Short mmCIF file of C-alpha atoms in Angstrom, two decimals:
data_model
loop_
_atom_site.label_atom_id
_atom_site.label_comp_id
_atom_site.label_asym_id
_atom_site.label_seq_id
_atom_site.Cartn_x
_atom_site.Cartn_y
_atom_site.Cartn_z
CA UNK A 2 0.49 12.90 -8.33
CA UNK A 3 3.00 12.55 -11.18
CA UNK A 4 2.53 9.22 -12.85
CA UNK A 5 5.94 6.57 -12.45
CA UNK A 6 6.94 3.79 -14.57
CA UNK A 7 8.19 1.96 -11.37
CA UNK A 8 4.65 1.93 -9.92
CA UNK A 9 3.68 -0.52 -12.40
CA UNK A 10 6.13 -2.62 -12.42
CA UNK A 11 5.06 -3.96 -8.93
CA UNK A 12 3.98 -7.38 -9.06
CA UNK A 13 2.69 -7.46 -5.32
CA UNK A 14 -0.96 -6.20 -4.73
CA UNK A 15 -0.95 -2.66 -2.58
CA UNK A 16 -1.70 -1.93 0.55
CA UNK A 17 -2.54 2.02 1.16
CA UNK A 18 -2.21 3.12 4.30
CA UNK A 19 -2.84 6.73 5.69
CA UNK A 20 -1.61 7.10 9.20
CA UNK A 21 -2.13 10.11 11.94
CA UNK A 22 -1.96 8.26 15.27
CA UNK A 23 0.26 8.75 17.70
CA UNK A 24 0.19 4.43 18.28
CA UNK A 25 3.07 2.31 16.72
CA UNK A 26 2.22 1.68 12.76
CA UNK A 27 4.34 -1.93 13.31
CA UNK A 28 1.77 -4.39 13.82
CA UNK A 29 -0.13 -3.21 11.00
CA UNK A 30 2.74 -2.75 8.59
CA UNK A 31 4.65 -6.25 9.69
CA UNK A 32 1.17 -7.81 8.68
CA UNK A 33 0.96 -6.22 5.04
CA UNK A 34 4.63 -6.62 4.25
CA UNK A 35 4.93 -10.30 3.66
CA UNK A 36 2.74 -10.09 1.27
CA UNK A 37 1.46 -6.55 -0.10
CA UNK A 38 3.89 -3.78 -1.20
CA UNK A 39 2.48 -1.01 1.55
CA UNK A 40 2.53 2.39 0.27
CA UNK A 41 1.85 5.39 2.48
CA UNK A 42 -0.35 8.16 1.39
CA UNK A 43 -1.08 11.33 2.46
CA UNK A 44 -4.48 12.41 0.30
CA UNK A 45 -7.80 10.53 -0.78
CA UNK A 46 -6.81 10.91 -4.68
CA UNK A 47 -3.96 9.12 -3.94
CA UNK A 48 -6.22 5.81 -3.46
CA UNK A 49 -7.77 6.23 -6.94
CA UNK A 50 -4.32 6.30 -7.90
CA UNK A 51 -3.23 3.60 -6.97
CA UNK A 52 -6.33 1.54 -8.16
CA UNK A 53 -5.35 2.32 -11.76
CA UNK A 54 -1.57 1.16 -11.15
CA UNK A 55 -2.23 -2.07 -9.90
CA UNK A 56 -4.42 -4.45 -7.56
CA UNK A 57 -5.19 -2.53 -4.57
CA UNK A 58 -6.17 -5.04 -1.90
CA UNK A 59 -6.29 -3.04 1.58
CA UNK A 60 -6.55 0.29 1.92
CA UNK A 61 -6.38 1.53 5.91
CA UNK A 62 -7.07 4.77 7.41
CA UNK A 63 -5.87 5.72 10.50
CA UNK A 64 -6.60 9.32 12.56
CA UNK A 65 -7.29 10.64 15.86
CA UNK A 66 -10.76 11.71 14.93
CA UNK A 67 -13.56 11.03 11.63
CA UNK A 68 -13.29 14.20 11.10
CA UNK A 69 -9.75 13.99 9.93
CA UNK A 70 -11.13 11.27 7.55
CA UNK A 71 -14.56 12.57 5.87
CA UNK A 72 -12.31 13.43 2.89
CA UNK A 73 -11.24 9.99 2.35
CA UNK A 74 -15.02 8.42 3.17
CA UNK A 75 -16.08 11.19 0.04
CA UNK A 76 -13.91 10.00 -2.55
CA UNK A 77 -14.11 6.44 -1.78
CA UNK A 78 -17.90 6.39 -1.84
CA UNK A 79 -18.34 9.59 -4.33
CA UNK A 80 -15.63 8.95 -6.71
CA UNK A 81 -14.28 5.21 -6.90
CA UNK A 82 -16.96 3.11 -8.74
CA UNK A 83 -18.63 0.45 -6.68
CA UNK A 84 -16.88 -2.62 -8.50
CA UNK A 85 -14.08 -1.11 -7.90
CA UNK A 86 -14.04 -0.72 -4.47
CA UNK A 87 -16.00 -4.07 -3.57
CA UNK A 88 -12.40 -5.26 -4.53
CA UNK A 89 -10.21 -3.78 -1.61
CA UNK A 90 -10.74 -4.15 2.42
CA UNK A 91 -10.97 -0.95 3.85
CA UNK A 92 -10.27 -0.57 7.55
CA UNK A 93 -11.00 2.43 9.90
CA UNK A 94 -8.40 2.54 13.06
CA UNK A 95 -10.37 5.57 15.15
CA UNK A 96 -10.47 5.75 19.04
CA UNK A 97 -14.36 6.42 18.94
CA UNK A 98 -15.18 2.83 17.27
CA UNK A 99 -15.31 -0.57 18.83
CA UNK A 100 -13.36 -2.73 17.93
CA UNK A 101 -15.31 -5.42 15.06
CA UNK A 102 -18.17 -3.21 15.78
CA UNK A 103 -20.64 -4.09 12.32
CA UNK A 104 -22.65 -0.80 13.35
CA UNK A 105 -19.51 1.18 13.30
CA UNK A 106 -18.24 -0.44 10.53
CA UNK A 107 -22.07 -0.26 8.55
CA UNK A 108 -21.57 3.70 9.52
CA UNK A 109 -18.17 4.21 8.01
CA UNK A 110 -18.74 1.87 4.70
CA UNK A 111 -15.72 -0.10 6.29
CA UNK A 112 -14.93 -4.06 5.95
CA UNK A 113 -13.58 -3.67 9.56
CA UNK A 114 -13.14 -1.27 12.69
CA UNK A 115 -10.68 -1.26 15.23
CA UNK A 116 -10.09 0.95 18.32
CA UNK A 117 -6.08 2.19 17.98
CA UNK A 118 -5.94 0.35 21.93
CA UNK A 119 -7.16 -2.82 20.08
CA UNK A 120 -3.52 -2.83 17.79
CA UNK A 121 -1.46 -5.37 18.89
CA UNK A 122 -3.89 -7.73 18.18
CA UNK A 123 -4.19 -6.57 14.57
CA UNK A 124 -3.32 -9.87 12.95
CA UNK A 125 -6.51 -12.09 14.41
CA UNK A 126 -8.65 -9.09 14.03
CA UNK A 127 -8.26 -9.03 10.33
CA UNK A 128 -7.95 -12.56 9.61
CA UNK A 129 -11.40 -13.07 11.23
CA UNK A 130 -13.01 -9.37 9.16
CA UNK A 131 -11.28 -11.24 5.98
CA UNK A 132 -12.96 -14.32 6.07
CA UNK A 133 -16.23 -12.40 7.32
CA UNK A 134 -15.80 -11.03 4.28
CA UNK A 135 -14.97 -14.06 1.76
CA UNK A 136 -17.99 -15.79 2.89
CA UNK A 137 -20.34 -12.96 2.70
CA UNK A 138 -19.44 -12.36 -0.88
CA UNK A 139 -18.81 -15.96 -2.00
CA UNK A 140 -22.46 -16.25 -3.76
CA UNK A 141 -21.92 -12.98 -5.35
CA UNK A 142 -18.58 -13.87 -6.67
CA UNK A 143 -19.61 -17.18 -7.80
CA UNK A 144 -22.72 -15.96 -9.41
CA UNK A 145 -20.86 -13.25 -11.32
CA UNK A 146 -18.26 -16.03 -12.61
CA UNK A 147 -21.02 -17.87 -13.72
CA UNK A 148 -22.22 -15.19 -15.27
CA UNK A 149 -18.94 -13.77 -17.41
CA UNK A 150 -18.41 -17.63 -18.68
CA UNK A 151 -21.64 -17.65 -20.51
CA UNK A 152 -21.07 -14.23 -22.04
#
C-alpha cells in the first residue's frame, strides 16, 4: 500500500472495516461515521497500516464464512504486537456465531460477535461489548497509568 500524506492528516480515530456480506453495510457504517473516519479495506496488511497512520479504534470484519477471514485472524494475532491491538475493538459479523456469544468471541480473539441477521440492532450491541470492555480493562489501564507516572 503506497504511503499518503493525507492519511495522516486525519484527526478522527479509524474505523477499518472489511466487508463480504451480501446484508446492508448502513447500520454499521451510520454508527462509525459520527465519530470515526471509516476506511474500507480489502487485505489484513492493510490493518497494520493503518495502525501506524493514526489511532485505530475499531476494526470489523465481515464474510460469509471464517474461512474467508483466517488471513485477517493471522496477522492480527501473528503480526500486530499485543499492546497494540489491546487498543482497537475488533468485531466478527459471521452467520455461524451467536450473536454476544463470549465462546465465539473467546474462539475468534474478538471484543464482540454478531450474527449478520442480528444487524439492525448494531448500535445496542456494541454499546453494551464497549462498556464490557471498559470495565474489564479498567484495573489494567489504571494500573499501567500508575505505573508510567512513577517512571
Amino acid at each position: 500500500m503506497t504511503i499518503r500524506i493525507e492519511d495522516f492528516l486525519v484527526e478522527k480515530p479509524f474505523c477499518l472495516i472489511y466487508w463480504k456480506l451480501s446484508n446492508s453495510l448502513e447500520p454499521v457504517e451510520t454508527y462509525f461515521k459520527k465519530e470515526h473516519e471509516v476506511k474500507h479495506i480489502s487485505s489484513p496488511e492493510e490493518i497494520i497500516y493503518w495502525l501506524k497512520v493514526g489511532e485505530v479504534k475499531t476494526v470489523i470484519l465481515g464474510a460469509s464464512s471464517f474461512e474467508e477471514l483466517k488471513d485477517f485472524k493471522e496477522v492480527i494475532e501473528k503480526k500486530i504486537p499485543i499492546e497494540d491491538r489491546r487498543k482497537f475493538f475488533l468485531i466478527y459479523i459471521l452467520p455461524s456465531v451467536t450473536t454476544l456469544s463470549s465462546k465465539d468471541a473467546f474462539v475468534l480473539g474478538a471484543n464482540l460477535v454478531i450474527n449478520p441477521c442480528d444487524l439492525n440492532h448494531f448500535d445496542k450491541l456494541y454499546e453494551k461489548a464497549s462498556l464490557y470492555w471498559k470495565s474489564l480493562y479498567k484495573p489494567f489501564y489504571t494500573a499501567l497509568e500508575k505505573f508510567l507516572e512513577e517512571i
